[in-house]
Amino acid sequence: MDLHYKSTRNSNLRVTASEAILTGLAPDGGLFVPETIPTLDVSMDEMKNMSYQETAYVVMKQFLTDFTEEELKSCIRRAYDSKFDTEEIVPLVKVDNTYYLELFHGATIAFKDMALSILPHLMITSAKKNHVENEIVILTATSGDTGKAALAGFADVEGTRIIVFYPKNGVSRVQELQMVTQKGKNVDVVAIHGNFDNAQSGVKAMFEDQQLAKELAENGYQFSSANSINIGRLVPQVVYYVYAYAKLLENEEISKDEKINVVVPTGNFGNILAAYYAKQMGVPIDKLICASNENKVLFDFFQTGTYDRNREFVLTSSPSMDILISSNLERLIYLSAQEDDQKTKKLMEELKNGGVYEITEDMKDRLKDFVAGYATEEECAENIKEVYDKTGYVMDTHTAVASYVCKKYQENTQDAKKCVIASTASPYKFVKSVMTAIDEKYADVDEFELLKVLEDTSGREMPQAIKDILKANILHTLECDTDQMKETVKHILNV
Ligand SMILES: *Cc1c(COP(=O)(O)O)cnc(C)c1O
């Protein structure tokens, strides 16, 4: 049966999976969602012995029904190959009775690689399928990790260009270097004088700008998105939750049908939404625990039912979660409103205009699977040190936020279910914050020297991604104000 996608703001807008991937954002500003969330048609028992690639096929074929078996398998094969530094692709590491699902073994050492290694292949296949002749321009706003992962994925991919906007002072040194040293004749990187929300809003405005779309089309271009608003980002992320559960079973850490909890360090709400989709597909997940840093807009939302972004934006040591407008929450709002497109549209307009909306009690009731928590900067740092001292395991700052929230949840509720923590970045990417958390004496040590110290401390070899930036040249120096993003894009594309 063919699964179609519709916009969260207009249920009559119905497209195929490949059309949804090509478009990114729906023309009405809504997000594409599957008409129904499909269920797995292979039992967990059968999945126990599958490789990551095989699991990916079993999961993704349910969502991308207009891809042939050959097309989808080819995309999967090209994505999950030796770009990853382990054949397992996502190792599940047991530390002190908790399971860290390490999603950072890809080319850019953050979990964005899980989806962005495959998105370019899905995009090209979709373009062929739909006889697209325009060059596809990927516009991306990044809080640090998406940018590099998208650049690496799309660099020199024929028929595409990619432009990445990142907040000038809102990313780590390693993150910035990774982006500004990116090679490729179709890539551009722009630092904006603003934060991630400014970057994301600017990009969204360009997607919704019909006049701009027309000018682009006249010049043989069309936009698409590599942000997690693109369903082609979300679907590959469902895979690793299914895989993690199958691995727990295979390793006899859990028994058949035993429920687990999942803890996700959350920013734009893409990763945790993928976990929710996995649950809807039939994976025995009980609670979805949403972990925030000091930008705890999601924590407040789950507590009160009111989403309010009118607050101070805090720059933290987990910059990829420094977000006040979590785009993917719209998909959950839509589900909680029982797929009421007009209601969703109204709430999102309230968010856009006044920065705040409130959901009804009924809607709130339908979000009972979610639990929220947050960690302050100190709690995050203390947790890195505590887990390191106790077990020798070194985590990055984002993972540490989740790990802290997990610990607090277990203490407060006595819920003894096994927990899988989505481990979203390599500690190398945030080496300064990580090493300073372990010992304050590193606060004044040069970041590049610390990379060696981290190697000794963690016993984890320095990843290739880090070795690469140590000797790469800076190729991108473009900067712009937040109100110049559109002009900058037009300039880059020469339209
Ligand atoms: C993007 C990112 C997150 C947040 O993920 P969302 O899907 O945006 O919620 C968390 N940690 C790291 C390291 C990231 O790169």
Coordinates of C-alpha atoms and ligand atoms in Angstrom, one line a residue:
M1 CA 0.0 0.0 0.0
D2 CA 1.2 3.5 -0.8
L3 CA 1.8 5.8 2.1
H4 CA 1.3 9.4 1.4
Y5 CA 2.3 12.5 3.4
K6 CA 0.3 15.6 4.2
S7 CA 1.0 19.0 5.6
T8 CA 0.4 19.6 9.3
R9 CA -1.4 22.8 8.3
N10 CA -3.5 21.4 5.5
S11 CA -4.6 17.8 5.4
N12 CA -5.7 18.1 1.8
L13 CA -2.2 18.8 0.7
R14 CA -1.2 15.2 -0.1
V15 CA 2.2 14.2 -1.6
T16 CA 4.3 11.1 -2.1
A17 CA 7.4 10.4 0.1
S18 CA 9.7 11.4 -2.7
E19 CA 7.8 14.7 -3.3
A20 CA 7.9 15.4 0.5
I21 CA 11.7 14.8 0.5
L22 CA 12.2 17.1 -2.5
T23 CA 10.1 19.9 -1.1
G24 CA 11.3 19.8 2.5
L25 CA 8.8 22.2 4.0
A26 CA 5.2 22.2 2.7
P27 CA 4.3 25.3 0.7
D28 CA 1.9 26.5 3.4
G29 CA 4.7 26.5 6.0
G30 CA 3.5 23.2 7.5
L31 CA 5.6 20.1 8.0
F32 CA 5.0 16.8 6.1
V33 CA 3.7 13.9 8.2
P34 CA 2.8 10.4 7.1
E35 CA -0.9 9.8 6.8
T36 CA -0.5 7.0 9.3
I37 CA 2.6 5.8 11.1
P38 CA 3.3 2.4 9.6
T39 CA 3.9 -0.6 11.8
L40 CA 6.8 -3.0 11.6
D41 CA 6.1 -6.1 9.5
V42 CA 9.1 -8.0 10.8
S43 CA 9.2 -9.3 14.4
M44 CA 11.8 -8.2 16.9
D45 CA 13.0 -11.8 17.1
E46 CA 13.8 -11.8 13.4
M47 CA 15.5 -8.4 13.7
K48 CA 17.8 -9.5 16.5
N49 CA 20.4 -10.8 14.1
M50 CA 20.1 -8.1 11.4
S51 CA 22.9 -5.7 10.5
Y52 CA 22.2 -1.9 10.8
Q53 CA 21.7 -1.8 7.0
E54 CA 19.2 -4.6 7.0
T55 CA 17.3 -3.0 9.9
A56 CA 17.3 0.3 8.0
Y57 CA 15.7 -1.3 5.0
V58 CA 13.0 -3.0 7.1
V59 CA 12.1 0.3 8.8
M60 CA 12.5 2.7 5.9
K61 CA 10.6 0.7 3.3
Q62 CA 7.5 1.2 5.5
F63 CA 7.8 5.0 5.1
L64 CA 9.2 5.5 1.7
T65 CA 6.7 3.3 -0.3
D66 CA 7.4 5.0 -3.7
F67 CA 11.0 3.9 -3.6
T68 CA 11.8 0.5 -5.2
E69 CA 13.6 -2.1 -3.2
E70 CA 16.7 -1.6 -5.4
E71 CA 16.6 2.2 -5.0
L72 CA 16.3 2.1 -1.2
K73 CA 18.8 -0.6 -0.7
S74 CA 21.3 1.3 -2.9
C75 CA 20.7 4.5 -0.8
I76 CA 21.3 2.5 2.4
R77 CA 24.4 0.8 1.0
R78 CA 26.0 4.1 0.0
A79 CA 25.2 5.9 3.3
Y80 CA 26.2 3.4 5.9
D81 CA 29.6 2.3 4.7
S82 CA 33.2 2.9 5.7
K83 CA 32.4 6.5 6.4
F84 CA 31.5 5.1 9.8
D85 CA 34.4 4.1 11.9
T86 CA 32.7 0.9 13.1
E87 CA 30.9 -1.9 11.3
E88 CA 28.2 -1.8 13.9
I89 CA 27.4 1.8 12.8
V90 CA 25.8 2.6 16.1
P91 CA 27.4 0.8 19.1
L92 CA 25.3 0.3 22.2
V93 CA 27.6 0.7 25.1
K94 CA 26.6 -0.4 28.6
V95 CA 27.8 1.9 31.3
D96 CA 26.7 1.5 34.9
N97 CA 23.4 -0.2 34.0
T98 CA 22.5 2.4 31.4
Y99 CA 22.9 2.0 27.6
Y100 CA 24.5 4.7 25.6
L101 CA 23.5 4.4 21.9
E102 CA 26.6 6.0 20.3
L103 CA 25.2 7.9 17.3
F104 CA 28.5 9.7 16.5
H105 CA 30.6 7.2 14.6
G106 CA 30.0 8.9 11.2
A107 CA 32.1 11.3 9.2
T108 CA 31.4 14.4 11.3
I109 CA 31.2 12.8 14.7
A110 CA 27.7 13.8 15.7
F111 CA 24.3 12.1 15.3
K112 CA 23.3 14.2 12.4
D113 CA 25.4 11.9 10.2
M114 CA 22.8 9.1 10.8
A115 CA 20.3 10.9 8.6
L116 CA 22.6 13.2 6.6
S117 CA 24.7 10.4 5.1
I118 CA 21.6 9.1 3.5
L119 CA 19.6 12.2 2.7
P120 CA 21.6 13.2 -0.4
H121 CA 21.0 9.8 -1.9
L122 CA 17.3 9.9 -1.1
M123 CA 17.1 13.4 -2.5
I124 CA 18.8 12.5 -5.8
T125 CA 16.7 9.4 -6.2
S126 CA 13.6 11.5 -5.5
A127 CA 14.7 14.1 -8.1
K128 CA 15.1 11.4 -10.8
K129 CA 11.7 9.8 -9.9
N130 CA 10.0 13.2 -10.2
H131 CA 11.9 14.3 -13.4
V132 CA 13.3 17.4 -11.6
E133 CA 15.6 19.3 -13.9
N134 CA 16.4 22.2 -11.7
E135 CA 19.4 22.2 -9.6
I136 CA 18.4 21.6 -6.0
V137 CA 19.7 24.2 -3.5
I138 CA 19.8 22.9 0.0
L139 CA 19.4 25.7 2.5
T140 CA 20.3 24.8 6.0
A141 CA 20.3 26.6 9.4
T142 CA 22.5 24.9 11.9
S143 CA 23.1 25.0 15.6
G144 CA 26.5 23.5 14.8
D145 CA 26.2 19.8 13.9
T146 CA 23.7 19.7 11.0
G147 CA 25.8 22.2 9.0
K148 CA 28.9 20.0 8.8
A149 CA 27.0 16.8 8.4
A150 CA 24.9 18.3 5.5
L151 CA 28.0 19.8 3.9
A152 CA 29.8 16.5 4.0
G153 CA 26.8 14.7 2.7
F154 CA 26.1 17.0 -0.2
A155 CA 29.6 18.1 -1.2
D156 CA 30.1 17.6 -4.9
V157 CA 26.8 15.7 -5.2
E158 CA 25.7 16.4 -8.8
G159 CA 22.6 18.4 -9.3
T160 CA 22.8 20.0 -5.9
R161 CA 24.2 23.1 -4.1
I162 CA 24.3 23.7 -0.4
I163 CA 24.3 26.9 1.6
V164 CA 24.7 26.6 5.4
F165 CA 24.0 29.4 7.9
Y166 CA 25.4 29.1 11.4
P167 CA 25.4 31.5 14.4
K168 CA 28.8 33.2 14.5
N169 CA 29.3 33.0 18.2
G170 CA 27.0 30.1 18.9
V171 CA 29.0 27.0 18.0
S172 CA 32.1 25.3 19.4
R173 CA 35.5 26.0 17.9
V174 CA 35.7 22.5 16.5
Q175 CA 32.2 22.8 15.0
E176 CA 33.1 26.1 13.3
L177 CA 36.4 24.8 11.9
Q178 CA 34.7 21.7 10.6
M179 CA 32.3 23.9 8.6
V180 CA 34.6 26.6 7.3
T181 CA 37.2 24.1 6.0
Q182 CA 34.6 22.2 4.0
K183 CA 35.7 21.5 0.4
G184 CA 33.5 21.1 -2.6
K185 CA 32.5 23.2 -5.6
N186 CA 28.8 23.4 -4.7
V187 CA 29.2 24.4 -1.0
D188 CA 28.8 27.8 0.8
V189 CA 29.0 28.5 4.5
V190 CA 27.8 31.8 6.0
A191 CA 28.2 33.0 9.6
I192 CA 25.2 35.1 10.7
H193 CA 25.3 37.8 13.4
G194 CA 22.5 36.2 15.4
N195 CA 21.5 32.9 17.1
F196 CA 20.2 29.6 15.7
D197 CA 16.6 30.7 16.0
N198 CA 17.4 33.7 13.8
A199 CA 19.1 31.4 11.3
Q200 CA 16.2 28.9 11.2
S201 CA 13.5 31.7 10.9
G202 CA 15.4 33.3 8.1
V203 CA 15.7 30.0 6.2
K204 CA 12.0 29.2 6.8
A205 CA 11.0 32.6 5.5
M206 CA 12.9 31.9 2.3
F207 CA 11.1 28.6 1.8
E208 CA 7.8 30.4 2.2
D209 CA 8.7 33.2 -0.2
Q210 CA 6.8 32.5 -3.4
Q211 CA 8.4 35.4 -5.2
L212 CA 11.9 34.1 -4.4
A213 CA 10.8 30.6 -5.5
K214 CA 9.8 32.1 -8.9
E215 CA 13.1 33.9 -9.4
L216 CA 15.0 30.8 -8.5
A217 CA 12.9 28.7 -11.0
E218 CA 13.7 31.2 -13.7
N219 CA 17.3 30.5 -13.1
G220 CA 17.0 26.7 -12.9
Y221 CA 17.0 26.4 -9.1
Q222 CA 14.7 25.1 -6.5
F223 CA 15.1 24.9 -2.7
S224 CA 15.0 22.0 -0.4
S225 CA 16.0 21.5 3.2
A226 CA 18.4 19.3 5.1
N227 CA 17.0 20.3 8.4
S228 CA 14.9 17.9 10.4
I229 CA 11.8 19.6 9.1
N230 CA 12.5 17.3 6.0
I231 CA 10.8 14.0 6.5
G232 CA 13.9 12.5 4.7
R233 CA 15.9 13.4 7.9
L234 CA 13.4 12.0 10.3
V235 CA 12.7 8.6 8.8
P236 CA 16.4 7.4 8.9
Q237 CA 16.4 8.4 12.6
V238 CA 13.7 5.9 13.4
V239 CA 16.0 3.1 12.4
Y240 CA 18.5 3.3 15.3
Y241 CA 15.8 3.0 17.9
V242 CA 14.5 -0.2 16.4
Y243 CA 18.1 -1.4 16.1
A244 CA 18.9 -0.5 19.7
Y245 CA 15.9 -2.5 20.9
A246 CA 16.9 -5.5 18.8
K247 CA 20.5 -5.3 20.1
L248 CA 19.2 -5.3 23.7
L249 CA 17.3 -8.4 22.9
E250 CA 20.1 -10.1 21.1
N251 CA 22.5 -9.4 24.0
E252 CA 19.9 -10.7 26.4
E253 CA 19.8 -7.5 28.3
I254 CA 16.0 -7.5 28.1
S255 CA 13.4 -10.2 27.6
K256 CA 10.8 -10.4 24.8
D257 CA 8.4 -7.5 24.8
E258 CA 10.1 -5.9 27.9
K259 CA 9.5 -2.1 27.8
I260 CA 12.4 0.3 27.9
N261 CA 12.7 4.1 28.3
V262 CA 14.5 6.3 25.9
V263 CA 16.3 9.5 26.9
V264 CA 17.1 12.1 24.2
P265 CA 19.0 15.3 24.5
T266 CA 16.7 17.6 22.6
G267 CA 16.9 20.7 20.6
N268 CA 14.7 20.9 17.4
F269 CA 12.7 17.8 18.6
G270 CA 13.7 15.7 15.6
N271 CA 15.5 12.9 17.3
I272 CA 13.0 12.3 20.1
L273 CA 10.2 12.5 17.6
A274 CA 11.9 9.7 15.7
A275 CA 11.9 7.7 18.9
Y276 CA 8.2 8.3 19.2
Y277 CA 7.6 7.1 15.7
A278 CA 9.6 4.0 16.6
K279 CA 7.2 3.4 19.5
Q280 CA 4.2 3.9 17.2
M281 CA 5.7 1.3 14.8
G282 CA 5.6 -1.2 17.6
V283 CA 8.9 -1.0 19.5
P284 CA 8.2 -1.6 23.2
I285 CA 9.2 1.9 24.4
D286 CA 7.5 3.2 27.5
K287 CA 8.6 6.7 28.3
L288 CA 10.2 9.2 25.9
I289 CA 12.3 11.4 28.2
C290 CA 13.0 14.8 26.7
A291 CA 16.2 16.3 28.1
S292 CA 16.9 20.1 27.7
N293 CA 19.7 22.4 28.8
E294 CA 19.1 25.8 30.3
N295 CA 17.0 26.7 27.2
K296 CA 14.3 24.6 28.8
V297 CA 11.3 25.8 26.7
L298 CA 10.3 22.1 26.1
F299 CA 10.5 21.2 29.8
D300 CA 8.2 24.1 30.6
F301 CA 5.9 23.1 27.8
F302 CA 5.5 19.5 29.0
Q303 CA 5.0 20.7 32.5
T304 CA 2.4 23.3 31.8
G305 CA 1.0 22.8 28.3
T306 CA 2.1 26.3 27.4
Y307 CA 4.9 26.8 24.8
D308 CA 6.5 30.2 25.4
R309 CA 9.7 31.2 23.6
N310 CA 9.6 34.7 25.1
R311 CA 12.6 34.3 27.3
E312 CA 16.3 34.9 27.3
F313 CA 18.3 32.8 24.9
V314 CA 21.2 31.2 26.8
L315 CA 24.5 30.2 25.2
T316 CA 25.4 26.9 26.9
S317 CA 28.1 24.2 26.6
S318 CA 25.7 22.1 24.6
P319 CA 25.1 24.5 21.7
S320 CA 23.3 22.1 19.5
M321 CA 20.5 22.3 21.9
D322 CA 20.4 26.1 22.2
I323 CA 17.1 26.4 20.6
L324 CA 13.9 28.1 21.6
I325 CA 11.7 27.2 18.6
S326 CA 11.7 23.4 18.3
S327 CA 10.4 23.0 14.8
N328 CA 9.5 19.3 15.0
L329 CA 7.2 19.8 17.9
E330 CA 4.7 20.9 15.3
R331 CA 4.4 17.2 14.2
L332 CA 3.6 16.1 17.7
I333 CA 1.2 19.0 18.3
Y334 CA -0.6 17.9 15.1
L335 CA -0.9 14.3 16.4
S336 CA -2.0 15.5 19.9
A337 CA -4.7 17.6 18.2
Q338 CA -5.9 14.4 16.5
E339 CA -4.6 15.6 13.1
D340 CA -6.6 18.8 13.2
D341 CA -4.8 20.9 10.6
Q342 CA -6.6 24.2 11.4
K343 CA -5.9 24.0 15.1
T344 CA -2.3 23.2 14.4
K345 CA -2.1 26.1 12.0
K346 CA -3.6 28.5 14.5
L347 CA -1.2 27.5 17.3
M348 CA 1.8 27.9 15.0
E349 CA 0.6 31.3 13.9
E350 CA 0.3 32.3 17.5
L351 CA 3.9 31.1 18.0
K352 CA 5.1 33.1 15.1
N353 CA 3.3 36.3 16.0
G354 CA 3.4 36.3 19.8
G355 CA 5.9 33.7 20.6
V356 CA 3.5 31.7 22.8
Y357 CA 0.6 29.2 22.5
E358 CA -1.2 26.9 24.9
I359 CA -2.6 23.5 24.1
T360 CA -5.9 22.1 25.5
E361 CA -6.2 19.5 28.4
D362 CA -7.2 16.8 25.9
M363 CA -4.1 17.5 23.8
K364 CA -2.0 17.4 26.9
D365 CA -3.5 14.1 27.9
R366 CA -2.3 12.6 24.6
L367 CA 1.3 13.5 25.4
K368 CA 1.5 11.2 28.4
D369 CA 4.3 9.2 26.9
F370 CA 6.6 12.1 27.2
V371 CA 8.5 13.1 30.4
A372 CA 10.7 16.2 30.5
G373 CA 13.7 17.2 32.5
Y374 CA 16.6 19.6 32.2
A375 CA 20.2 20.1 33.4
T376 CA 21.8 23.4 34.3
E377 CA 25.4 24.0 33.2
E378 CA 26.7 22.9 36.5
E379 CA 24.6 19.8 36.6
C380 CA 25.8 18.9 33.2
A381 CA 29.5 19.4 34.1
E382 CA 29.2 17.5 37.4
N383 CA 27.6 14.6 35.6
I384 CA 30.4 14.4 33.1
K385 CA 32.9 14.2 36.0
E386 CA 30.8 11.8 38.1
V387 CA 30.3 9.3 35.3
Y388 CA 34.0 9.6 34.3
D389 CA 35.2 9.1 37.9
K390 CA 32.9 6.2 38.5
T391 CA 33.3 4.3 35.2
G392 CA 36.0 5.9 33.0
Y393 CA 33.4 6.7 30.3
V394 CA 33.8 10.2 28.8
M395 CA 30.7 11.7 27.3
D396 CA 30.1 14.9 25.4
T397 CA 28.0 17.8 26.9
H398 CA 24.8 17.0 25.1
T399 CA 24.9 13.3 26.1
A400 CA 25.6 14.5 29.6
V401 CA 22.5 16.6 29.8
A402 CA 20.5 13.4 28.9
S403 CA 22.4 11.3 31.3
Y404 CA 21.8 13.7 34.1
V405 CA 18.1 13.9 33.3
C406 CA 17.9 10.1 33.2
K407 CA 19.5 9.8 36.6
K408 CA 17.1 12.3 38.1
Y409 CA 14.1 10.6 36.6
Q410 CA 15.2 7.3 38.0
E411 CA 15.7 8.8 41.5
N412 CA 12.4 10.6 41.4
T413 CA 10.2 7.9 40.1
Q414 CA 11.9 4.6 41.0
D415 CA 11.1 3.5 37.5
A416 CA 13.4 0.5 37.0
K417 CA 13.0 0.1 33.3
K418 CA 16.2 -0.1 31.3
C419 CA 17.2 3.2 29.8
V420 CA 18.7 3.9 26.4
I421 CA 20.4 7.3 26.2
A422 CA 20.9 8.8 22.7
S423 CA 24.5 9.7 22.7
T424 CA 24.6 12.4 20.2
A425 CA 28.1 13.7 19.8
S426 CA 31.7 12.6 20.3
P427 CA 33.4 14.3 23.3
Y428 CA 36.1 15.5 20.8
K429 CA 33.6 17.9 19.4
F430 CA 33.2 19.7 22.7
V431 CA 36.6 19.0 24.1
K432 CA 37.0 22.2 26.0
S433 CA 33.8 21.9 28.0
V434 CA 34.3 18.2 28.5
M435 CA 37.9 18.4 29.8
T436 CA 37.1 21.4 32.0
A437 CA 34.3 19.5 33.6
I438 CA 36.6 16.6 34.4
D439 CA 39.3 19.0 35.8
E440 CA 39.1 22.7 36.1
K441 CA 42.8 23.1 35.5
Y442 CA 42.1 22.6 31.8
A443 CA 40.0 25.8 31.6
D444 CA 43.0 27.8 30.3
V445 CA 44.6 25.2 28.2
D446 CA 44.5 25.6 24.4
E447 CA 41.7 23.6 22.8
F448 CA 44.0 21.8 20.4
E449 CA 46.3 20.6 23.2
L450 CA 43.3 19.3 25.0
L451 CA 42.5 16.9 22.1
K452 CA 45.6 14.9 23.1
V453 CA 44.7 15.0 26.7
L454 CA 41.2 13.7 25.9
E455 CA 42.7 10.9 23.9
D456 CA 44.6 9.7 27.1
T457 CA 41.7 10.4 29.4
S458 CA 39.0 8.6 27.4
G459 CA 41.1 5.8 25.8
R460 CA 39.1 6.7 22.6
E461 CA 41.3 7.2 19.6
M462 CA 41.1 10.7 18.0
P463 CA 38.6 10.5 15.2
Q464 CA 39.6 11.2 11.6
A465 CA 37.2 14.2 11.6
I466 CA 39.4 15.8 14.2
K467 CA 42.7 14.9 12.5
D468 CA 41.3 16.4 9.3
I469 CA 40.6 19.9 10.7
L470 CA 44.0 20.1 12.3
K471 CA 45.6 20.5 8.9
A472 CA 42.8 21.9 6.8
N473 CA 42.7 25.4 5.3
I474 CA 39.9 27.9 6.0
L475 CA 37.9 28.2 2.8
H476 CA 34.7 30.2 4.0
T477 CA 34.7 33.6 5.6
L478 CA 31.4 35.0 4.5
E479 CA 29.3 36.7 7.3
C480 CA 26.0 38.5 7.2
D481 CA 23.3 40.1 9.4
T482 CA 20.1 38.2 10.0
D483 CA 18.1 40.5 7.7
Q484 CA 20.5 39.9 4.9
M485 CA 20.1 36.2 4.5
K486 CA 18.0 36.4 1.4
E487 CA 20.3 38.8 -0.3
T488 CA 23.2 36.6 0.5
V489 CA 21.6 33.6 -1.0
K490 CA 20.7 35.5 -4.2
H491 CA 24.3 36.8 -4.4
I492 CA 25.7 33.3 -4.0
L493 CA 23.4 31.9 -6.6
N494 CA 23.9 34.9 -8.9
V495 CA 20.1 35.5 -9.3
Ligands
LIG1 C1 21.2 18.3 16.8 C2 21.7 17.8 18.1 C3 20.9 17.6 19.2 C4 19.4 17.9 19.2 O1 18.7 17.1 18.3 P1 17.2 17.5 17.8 O2 16.9 16.4 16.9 O3 17.4 18.8 17.1 O4 16.4 17.5 19.0 C5 21.4 17.1 20.4 N1 22.8 16.8 20.4 C6 23.6 17.0 19.4 C7 25.0 16.7 19.6 C8 23.1 17.5 18.2 O5 23.9 17.7 17.2

